[in-house]
Short mmCIF file of C-alpha atoms in Angstrom, two decimals:
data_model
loop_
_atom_site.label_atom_id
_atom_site.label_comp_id
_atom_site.label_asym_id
_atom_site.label_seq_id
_atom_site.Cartn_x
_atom_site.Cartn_y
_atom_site.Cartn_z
CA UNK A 1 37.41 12.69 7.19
CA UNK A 2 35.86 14.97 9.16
CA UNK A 3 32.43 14.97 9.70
CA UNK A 4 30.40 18.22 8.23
CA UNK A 5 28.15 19.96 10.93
CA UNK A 6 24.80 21.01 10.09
CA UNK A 7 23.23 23.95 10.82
CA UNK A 8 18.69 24.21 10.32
CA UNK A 9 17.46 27.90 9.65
CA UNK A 10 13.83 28.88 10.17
CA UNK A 11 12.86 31.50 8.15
CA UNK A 12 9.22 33.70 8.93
CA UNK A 13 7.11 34.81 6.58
CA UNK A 14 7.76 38.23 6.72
CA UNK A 15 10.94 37.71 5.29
CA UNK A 16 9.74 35.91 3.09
CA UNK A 17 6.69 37.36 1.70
CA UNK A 18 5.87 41.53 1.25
CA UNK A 19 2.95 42.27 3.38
CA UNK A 20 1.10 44.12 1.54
CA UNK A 21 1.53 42.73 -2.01
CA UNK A 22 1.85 38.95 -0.32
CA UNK A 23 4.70 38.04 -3.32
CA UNK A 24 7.84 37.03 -2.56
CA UNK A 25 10.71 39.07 -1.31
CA UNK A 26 13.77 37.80 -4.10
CA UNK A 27 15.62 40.11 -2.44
CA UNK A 28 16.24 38.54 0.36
CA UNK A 29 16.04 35.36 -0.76
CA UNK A 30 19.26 36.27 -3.09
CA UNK A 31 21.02 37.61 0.21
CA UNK A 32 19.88 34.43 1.97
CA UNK A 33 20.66 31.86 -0.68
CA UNK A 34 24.04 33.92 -1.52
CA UNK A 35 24.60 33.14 2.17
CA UNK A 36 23.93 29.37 2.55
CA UNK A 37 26.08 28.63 -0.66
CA UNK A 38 28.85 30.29 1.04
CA UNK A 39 28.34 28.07 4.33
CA UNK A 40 28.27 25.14 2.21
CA UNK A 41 31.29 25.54 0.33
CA UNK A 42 32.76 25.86 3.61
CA UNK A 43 31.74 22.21 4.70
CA UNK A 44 28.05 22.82 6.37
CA UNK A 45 25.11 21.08 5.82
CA UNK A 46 22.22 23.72 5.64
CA UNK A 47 18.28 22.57 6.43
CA UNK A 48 15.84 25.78 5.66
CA UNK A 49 12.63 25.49 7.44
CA UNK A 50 10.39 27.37 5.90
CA UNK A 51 7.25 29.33 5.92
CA UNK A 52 5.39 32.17 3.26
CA UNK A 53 3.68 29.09 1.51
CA UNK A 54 0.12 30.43 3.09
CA UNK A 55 1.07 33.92 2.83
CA UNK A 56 2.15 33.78 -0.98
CA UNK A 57 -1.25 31.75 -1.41
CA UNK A 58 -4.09 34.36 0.20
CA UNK A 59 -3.59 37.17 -2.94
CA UNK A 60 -4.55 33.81 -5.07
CA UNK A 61 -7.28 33.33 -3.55
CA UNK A 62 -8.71 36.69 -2.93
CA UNK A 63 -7.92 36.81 1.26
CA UNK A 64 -5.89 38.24 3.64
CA UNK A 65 -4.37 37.28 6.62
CA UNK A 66 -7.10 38.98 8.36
CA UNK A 67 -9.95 37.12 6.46
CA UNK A 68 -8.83 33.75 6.14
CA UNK A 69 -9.91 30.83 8.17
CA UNK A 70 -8.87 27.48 8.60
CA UNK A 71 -10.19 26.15 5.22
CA UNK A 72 -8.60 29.19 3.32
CA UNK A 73 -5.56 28.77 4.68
CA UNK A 74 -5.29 25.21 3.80
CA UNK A 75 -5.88 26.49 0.14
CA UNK A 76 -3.58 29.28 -0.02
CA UNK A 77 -1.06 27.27 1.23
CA UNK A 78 -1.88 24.60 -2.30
CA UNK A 79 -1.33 27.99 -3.98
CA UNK A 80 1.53 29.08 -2.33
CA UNK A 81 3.41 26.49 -2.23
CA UNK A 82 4.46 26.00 -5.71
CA UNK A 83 5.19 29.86 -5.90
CA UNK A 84 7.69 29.46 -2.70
CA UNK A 85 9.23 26.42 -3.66
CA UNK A 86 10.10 27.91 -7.33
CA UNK A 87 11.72 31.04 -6.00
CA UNK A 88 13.33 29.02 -3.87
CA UNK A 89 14.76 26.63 -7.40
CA UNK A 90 15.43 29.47 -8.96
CA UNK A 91 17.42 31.74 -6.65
CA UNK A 92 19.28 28.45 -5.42
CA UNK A 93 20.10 27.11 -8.94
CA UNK A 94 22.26 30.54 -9.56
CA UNK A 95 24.65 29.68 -6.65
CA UNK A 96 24.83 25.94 -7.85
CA UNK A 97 22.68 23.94 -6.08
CA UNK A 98 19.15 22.00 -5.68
CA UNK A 99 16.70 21.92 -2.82
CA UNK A 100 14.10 19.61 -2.41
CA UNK A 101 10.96 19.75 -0.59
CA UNK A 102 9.93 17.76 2.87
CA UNK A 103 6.40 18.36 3.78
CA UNK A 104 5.74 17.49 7.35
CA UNK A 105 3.00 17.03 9.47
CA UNK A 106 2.65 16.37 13.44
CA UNK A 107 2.70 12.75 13.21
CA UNK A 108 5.53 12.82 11.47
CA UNK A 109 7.45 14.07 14.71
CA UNK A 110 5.32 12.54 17.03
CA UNK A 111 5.00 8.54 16.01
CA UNK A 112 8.70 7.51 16.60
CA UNK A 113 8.80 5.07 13.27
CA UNK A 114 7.95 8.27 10.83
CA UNK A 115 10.25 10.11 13.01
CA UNK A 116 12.91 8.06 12.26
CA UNK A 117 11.97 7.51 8.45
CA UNK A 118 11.96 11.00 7.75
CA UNK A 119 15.24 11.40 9.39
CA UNK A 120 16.42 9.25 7.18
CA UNK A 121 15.12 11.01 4.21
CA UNK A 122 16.72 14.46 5.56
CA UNK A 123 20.13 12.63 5.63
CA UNK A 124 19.59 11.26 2.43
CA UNK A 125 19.59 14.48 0.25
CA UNK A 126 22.07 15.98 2.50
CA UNK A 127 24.62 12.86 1.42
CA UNK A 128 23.86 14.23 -2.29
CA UNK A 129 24.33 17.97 -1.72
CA UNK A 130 20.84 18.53 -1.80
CA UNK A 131 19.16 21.43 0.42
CA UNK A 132 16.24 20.02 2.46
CA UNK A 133 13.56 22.86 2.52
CA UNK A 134 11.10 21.59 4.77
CA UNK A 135 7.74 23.00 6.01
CA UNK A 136 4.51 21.62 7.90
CA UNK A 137 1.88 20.08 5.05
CA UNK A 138 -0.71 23.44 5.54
CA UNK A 139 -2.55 21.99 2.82
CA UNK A 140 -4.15 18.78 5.22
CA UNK A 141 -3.75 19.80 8.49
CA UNK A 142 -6.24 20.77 10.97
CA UNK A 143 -6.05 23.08 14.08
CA UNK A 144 -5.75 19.29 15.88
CA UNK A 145 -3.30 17.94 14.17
CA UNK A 146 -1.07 20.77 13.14
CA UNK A 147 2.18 21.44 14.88
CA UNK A 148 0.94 24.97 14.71
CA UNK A 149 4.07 27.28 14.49
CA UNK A 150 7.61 26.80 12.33
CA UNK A 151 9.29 27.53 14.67
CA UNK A 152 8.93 24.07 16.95
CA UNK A 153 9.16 22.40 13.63
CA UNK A 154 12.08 23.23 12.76
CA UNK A 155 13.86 22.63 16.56
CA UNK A 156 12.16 19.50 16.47
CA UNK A 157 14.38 18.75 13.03
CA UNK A 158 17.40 20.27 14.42
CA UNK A 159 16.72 17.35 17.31
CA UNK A 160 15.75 15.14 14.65
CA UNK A 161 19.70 15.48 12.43
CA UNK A 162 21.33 16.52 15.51
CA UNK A 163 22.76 20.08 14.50
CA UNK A 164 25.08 21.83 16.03
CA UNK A 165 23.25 25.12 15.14
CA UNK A 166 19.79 26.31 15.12
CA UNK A 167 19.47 29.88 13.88
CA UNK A 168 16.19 31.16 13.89
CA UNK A 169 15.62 34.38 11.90
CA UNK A 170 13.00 36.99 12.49
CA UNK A 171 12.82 41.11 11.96
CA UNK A 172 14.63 42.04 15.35
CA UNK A 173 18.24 41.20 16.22
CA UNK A 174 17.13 39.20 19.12
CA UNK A 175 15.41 38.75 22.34
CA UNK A 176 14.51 41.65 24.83
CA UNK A 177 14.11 42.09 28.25
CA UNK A 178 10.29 43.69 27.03
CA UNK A 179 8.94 44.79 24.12
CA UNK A 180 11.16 46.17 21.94
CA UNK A 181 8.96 49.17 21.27
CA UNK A 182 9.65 49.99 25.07
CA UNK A 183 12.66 52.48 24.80
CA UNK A 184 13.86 51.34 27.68
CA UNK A 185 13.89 47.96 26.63
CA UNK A 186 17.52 45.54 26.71
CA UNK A 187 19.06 43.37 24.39
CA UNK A 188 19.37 39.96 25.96
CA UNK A 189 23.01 38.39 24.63
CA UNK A 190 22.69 35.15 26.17
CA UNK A 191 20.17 32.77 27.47
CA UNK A 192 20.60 29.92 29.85
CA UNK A 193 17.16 29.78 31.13
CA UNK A 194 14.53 30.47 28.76
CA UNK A 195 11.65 30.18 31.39
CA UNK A 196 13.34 33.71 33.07
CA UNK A 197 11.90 35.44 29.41
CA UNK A 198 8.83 34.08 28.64
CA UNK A 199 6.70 36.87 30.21
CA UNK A 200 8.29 39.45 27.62
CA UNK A 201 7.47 37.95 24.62
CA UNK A 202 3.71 38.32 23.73
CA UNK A 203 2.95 39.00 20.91
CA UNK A 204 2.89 37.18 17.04
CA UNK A 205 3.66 39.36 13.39
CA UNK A 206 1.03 39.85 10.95
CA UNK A 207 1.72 37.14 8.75
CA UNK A 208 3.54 34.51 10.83
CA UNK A 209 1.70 32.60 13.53
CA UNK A 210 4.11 32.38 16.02
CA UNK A 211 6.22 35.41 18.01
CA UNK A 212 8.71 35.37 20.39
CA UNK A 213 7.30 32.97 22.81
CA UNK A 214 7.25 30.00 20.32
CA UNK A 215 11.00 30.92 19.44
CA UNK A 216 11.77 30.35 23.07
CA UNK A 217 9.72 27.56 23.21
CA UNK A 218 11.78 26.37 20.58
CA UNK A 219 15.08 27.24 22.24
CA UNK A 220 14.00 25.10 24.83
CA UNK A 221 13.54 21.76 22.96
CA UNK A 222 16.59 22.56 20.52
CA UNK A 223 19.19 23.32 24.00
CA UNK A 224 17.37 20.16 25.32
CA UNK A 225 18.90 18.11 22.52
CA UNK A 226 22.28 19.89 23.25
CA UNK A 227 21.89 22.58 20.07
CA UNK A 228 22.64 26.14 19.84
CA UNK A 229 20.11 27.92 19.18
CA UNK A 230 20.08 32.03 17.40
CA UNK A 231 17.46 34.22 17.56
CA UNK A 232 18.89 37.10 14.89
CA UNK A 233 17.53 39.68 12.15
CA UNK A 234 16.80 38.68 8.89
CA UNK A 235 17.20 41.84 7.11
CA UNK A 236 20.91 41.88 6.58
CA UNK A 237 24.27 40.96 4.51
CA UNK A 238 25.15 37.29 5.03
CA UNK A 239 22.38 36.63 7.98
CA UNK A 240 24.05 33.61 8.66
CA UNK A 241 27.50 33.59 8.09
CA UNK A 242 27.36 36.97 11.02
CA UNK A 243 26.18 34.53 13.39
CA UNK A 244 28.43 31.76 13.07
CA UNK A 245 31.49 33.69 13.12
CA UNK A 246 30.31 36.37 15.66
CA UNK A 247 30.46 39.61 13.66
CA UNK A 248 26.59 40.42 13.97
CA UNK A 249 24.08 40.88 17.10
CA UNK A 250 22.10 38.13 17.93
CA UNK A 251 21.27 36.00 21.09
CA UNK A 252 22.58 33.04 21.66
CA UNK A 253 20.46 30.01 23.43
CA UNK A 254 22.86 28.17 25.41
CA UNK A 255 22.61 24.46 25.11
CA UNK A 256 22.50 22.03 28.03
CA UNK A 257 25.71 20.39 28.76
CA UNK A 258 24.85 17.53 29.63
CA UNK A 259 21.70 16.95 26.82
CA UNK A 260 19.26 14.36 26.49
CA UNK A 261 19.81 11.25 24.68
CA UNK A 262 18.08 10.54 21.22
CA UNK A 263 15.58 8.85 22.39
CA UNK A 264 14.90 10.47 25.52
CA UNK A 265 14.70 13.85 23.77
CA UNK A 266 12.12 12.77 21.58
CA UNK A 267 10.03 11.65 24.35
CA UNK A 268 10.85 14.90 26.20
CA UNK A 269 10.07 17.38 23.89
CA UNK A 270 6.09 17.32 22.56
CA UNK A 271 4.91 19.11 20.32
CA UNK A 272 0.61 18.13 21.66
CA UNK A 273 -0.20 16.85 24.77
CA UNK A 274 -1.57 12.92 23.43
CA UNK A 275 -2.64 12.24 27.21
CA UNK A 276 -1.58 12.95 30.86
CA UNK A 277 -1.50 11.24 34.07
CA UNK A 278 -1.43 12.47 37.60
CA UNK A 279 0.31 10.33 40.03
CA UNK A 280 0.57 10.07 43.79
CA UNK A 281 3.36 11.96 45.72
CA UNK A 282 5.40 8.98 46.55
CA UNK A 283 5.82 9.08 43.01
CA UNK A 284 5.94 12.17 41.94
CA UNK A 285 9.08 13.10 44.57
CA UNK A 286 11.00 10.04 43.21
CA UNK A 287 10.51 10.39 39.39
CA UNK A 288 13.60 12.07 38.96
CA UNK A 289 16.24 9.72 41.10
CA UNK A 290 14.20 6.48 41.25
CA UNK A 291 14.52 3.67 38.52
CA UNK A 292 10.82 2.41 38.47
CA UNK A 293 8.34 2.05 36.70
CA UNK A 294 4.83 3.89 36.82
CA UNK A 295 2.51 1.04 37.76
CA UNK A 296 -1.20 1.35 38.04
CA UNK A 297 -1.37 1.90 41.85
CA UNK A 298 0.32 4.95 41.13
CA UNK A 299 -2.06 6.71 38.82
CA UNK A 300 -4.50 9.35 40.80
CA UNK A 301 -6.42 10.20 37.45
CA UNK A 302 -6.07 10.44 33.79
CA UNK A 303 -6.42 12.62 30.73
CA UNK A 304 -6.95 12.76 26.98
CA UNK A 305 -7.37 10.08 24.47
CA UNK A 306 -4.45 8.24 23.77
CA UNK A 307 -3.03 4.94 22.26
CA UNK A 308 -0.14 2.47 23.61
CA UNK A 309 2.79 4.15 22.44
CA UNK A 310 1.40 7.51 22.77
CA UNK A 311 4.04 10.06 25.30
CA UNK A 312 1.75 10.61 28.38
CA UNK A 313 2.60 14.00 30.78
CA UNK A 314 3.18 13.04 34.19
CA UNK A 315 1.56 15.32 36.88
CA UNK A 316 1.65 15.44 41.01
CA UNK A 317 -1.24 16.19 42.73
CA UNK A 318 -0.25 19.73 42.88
CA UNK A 319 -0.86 20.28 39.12
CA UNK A 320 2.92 20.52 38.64
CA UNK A 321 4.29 18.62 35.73
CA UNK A 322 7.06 15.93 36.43
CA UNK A 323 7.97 13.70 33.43
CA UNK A 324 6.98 12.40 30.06
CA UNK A 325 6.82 8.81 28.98
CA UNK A 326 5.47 6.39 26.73
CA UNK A 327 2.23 4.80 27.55
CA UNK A 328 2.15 0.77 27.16
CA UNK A 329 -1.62 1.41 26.92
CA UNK A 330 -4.24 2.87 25.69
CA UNK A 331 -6.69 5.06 27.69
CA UNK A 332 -9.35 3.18 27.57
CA UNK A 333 -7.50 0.01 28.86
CA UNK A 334 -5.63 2.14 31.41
CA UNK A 335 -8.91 3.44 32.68
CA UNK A 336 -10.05 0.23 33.10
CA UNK A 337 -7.65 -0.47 35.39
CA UNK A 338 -7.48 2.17 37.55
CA UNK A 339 -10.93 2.10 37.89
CA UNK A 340 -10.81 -1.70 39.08
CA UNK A 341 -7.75 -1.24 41.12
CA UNK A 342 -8.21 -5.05 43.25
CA UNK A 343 -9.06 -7.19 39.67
CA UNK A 344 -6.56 -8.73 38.37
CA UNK A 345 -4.86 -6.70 35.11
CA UNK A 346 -5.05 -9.60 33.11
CA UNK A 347 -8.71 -10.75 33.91
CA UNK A 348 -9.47 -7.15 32.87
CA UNK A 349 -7.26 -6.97 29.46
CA UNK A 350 -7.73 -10.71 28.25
CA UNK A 351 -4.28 -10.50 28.01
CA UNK A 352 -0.85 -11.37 30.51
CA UNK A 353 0.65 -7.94 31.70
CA UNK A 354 2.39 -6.40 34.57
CA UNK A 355 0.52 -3.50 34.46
CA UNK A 356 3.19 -1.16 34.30
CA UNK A 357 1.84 2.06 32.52
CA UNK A 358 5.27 3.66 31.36
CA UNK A 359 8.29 1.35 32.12
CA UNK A 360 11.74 2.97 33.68
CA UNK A 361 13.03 3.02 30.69
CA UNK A 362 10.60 4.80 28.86
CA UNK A 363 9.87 7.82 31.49
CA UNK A 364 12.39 10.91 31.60
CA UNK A 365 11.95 13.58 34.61
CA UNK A 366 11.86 16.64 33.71
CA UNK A 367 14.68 19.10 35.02
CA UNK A 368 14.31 22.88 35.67
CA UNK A 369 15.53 23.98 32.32
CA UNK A 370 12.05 22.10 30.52
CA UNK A 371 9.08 24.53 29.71
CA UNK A 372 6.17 22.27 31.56
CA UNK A 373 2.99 22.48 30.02
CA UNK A 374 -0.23 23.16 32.29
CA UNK A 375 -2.22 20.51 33.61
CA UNK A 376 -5.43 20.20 31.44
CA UNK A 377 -8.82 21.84 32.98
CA UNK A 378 -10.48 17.85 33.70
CA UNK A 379 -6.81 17.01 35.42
CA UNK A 380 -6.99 19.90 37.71
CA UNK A 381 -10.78 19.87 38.65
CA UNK A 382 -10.50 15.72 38.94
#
């Protein structure tokens, strides 16, 4: 028998919400829903990540996008929630079939033993026929803690079930050379290297709080994990279906051919920085062909507050970021140590250790494809 692929759609709020009255938009969720019963009677599993639950909340409790802050939009999105998750019931239960909610938050994605439990979970309803609707848990999170836009959520789940599709829908057909305002503006078809079109993508919608750039970001992690990613308009007949069998505009995020494994993907692609490291050039030039360890004679400086099993970036001295790998310490131990360099790791931890700070097996390089994050302002000036 073969085995069904399964395709994760992220859906802004835009399309999901009227901007002006901030109710839903049943219209499109008919068109939508219409769509993804179709796909599934023809063997696909279908994820929706979600937004609108903050932007069906504010009218509830007298803000706007504007107005609100962090507190009111943790509120709006207790309000909205219920109203997006019943449209969402309702419209689906006229094509025949039930949804169910998965409310996520960055730990979730970031500690590997929730990561793997809510996988789990995901499969779960998908072995029943159930639609997984899943969306980041506005209600508790903080600006710290929150993954902060859909659209990384939802390549981080398309990593997490290993799709074969990630289409990510939004109110243009696709990417642009510029803005799209810019009449002389092109339509980009296909994408190998996202890092060639981040400079033309500033910019976020009213509603949403991520534009262009985080849909690229996206891209990036989902191609990583060898998944195609779409970047297509919303506002249309079968929205789906058009991109999967190539009668509608959209661009297409081509995957890596040779992606990451499971486990290295989820090391590779962060959603916050828990720590960083910078590392001597020796190092640094033989991350990505060496088979070693980073040992505590390595480490230059270090970054961030961070527990053993926490995914550290690796930096050279040049600020440039190399790898990513899981720390077999915490900072304050691994400070410690680097700050003692001729005492004994042991005499210093009270425990036996090698002092290895990420073993070989736990540290990928990064390649040319990967969007590196920044060194941090105390990494750069230390």
């Amino acid at each position: 028998m073969t085995k069904p692929k399964t395709i994760v759609v992220k859906i802004g709020s835009a399309l999901l919400a009227n901007q002006e009255l901030l109710t839903p938009r049943y219209g499109f969720l008919q068109r939508m829903m219409e769509d993804i019963a179709h796909l599934r009677s023809e063997g696909w599993n279908v994820i929706v990540c979600s937004s609108g639950s903050v932007a069906l909340g504010l009218r509830i409790i007298g803000e706007t996008p504007e107005s609100a802050g962090v507190s009111d939009k943790q509120a709006a999105a207790a309000c909205g929630m219920p109203l997006l998750l019943n449209a969402y019931k309702q419209v689906g239960h006229e094509f025949g079939f039930d949804i169910a909610q998965v409310l996520l938050t960055l730990g979730d994605f970031e500690d590997h033993r929730r990561f793997l439990n809510t996988r789990n979970t995901v499969h779960r309803l998908l072995e029943s026929g159930i639609m997984p609707i899943v969306n980041e848990n506005d209600t508790i999170t903080t600006e710290e803690i929150r993954v902060g836009d859909n659209d990384r959520l939802a390549a981080k789940v398309a990593q997490m079930v290993g799709a074969s599709d990630f289409i990510i829908l939004t109110g243009v057909d696709g990417l642009y050379d510029r803005n799209p305002d810019d009449p002389e503006a092109k339509f980009v078809a296909e994408v190998h290297d996202v890092n060639q079109y981040m400079d033309a993508t500033k910019g976020k919608s009213t509603l949403g709080t991520g534009g262009m750039a985080t849909k690229l970001q996206a891209a990036n992690m989902a191609q990583e994990a060898g998944v195609t990613t779409w970047i297509a308009q919303g506002e249309v007949d079968r929205p789906l279906s058009r991109v999967l069998d190539r009668t509608g505009r959209a661009t297409k995020v081509i995957p890596n051919p040779e992606p990451l494994s499971g486990w290295d993907s989820w090391i590779a692609n962060r959603l916050q920085m828990a720590g960083s490291l910078v590392v001597n050039e020796s190092v640094a030039s033989n991350i990505a062909t060496g088979d070693r360890p980073i040992r505590r004679s390595d480490v230059i400086s270090a970054d961030g507050d961070f527990t053993r099993g926490d995914v550290l970036h690796i930096y050279d001295n040049k600020g440039i970021e190399r790898a990513r790998g899981l720390s077999d310490f915490t900072s304050e131990e691994l400070r410690v140590m680097i700050n003692n360099p001729d005492t004994d790791a042991e005499q210093l931890l009270g425990y036996r250790t090698k002092g290895e700070i990420i073993r070989s097996n736990n540290l990928v390089a990064l390649d040319t494809r990967h969007l590196l994050w920044d060194a941090p302002a105390a990494l750069s000036e230390g």
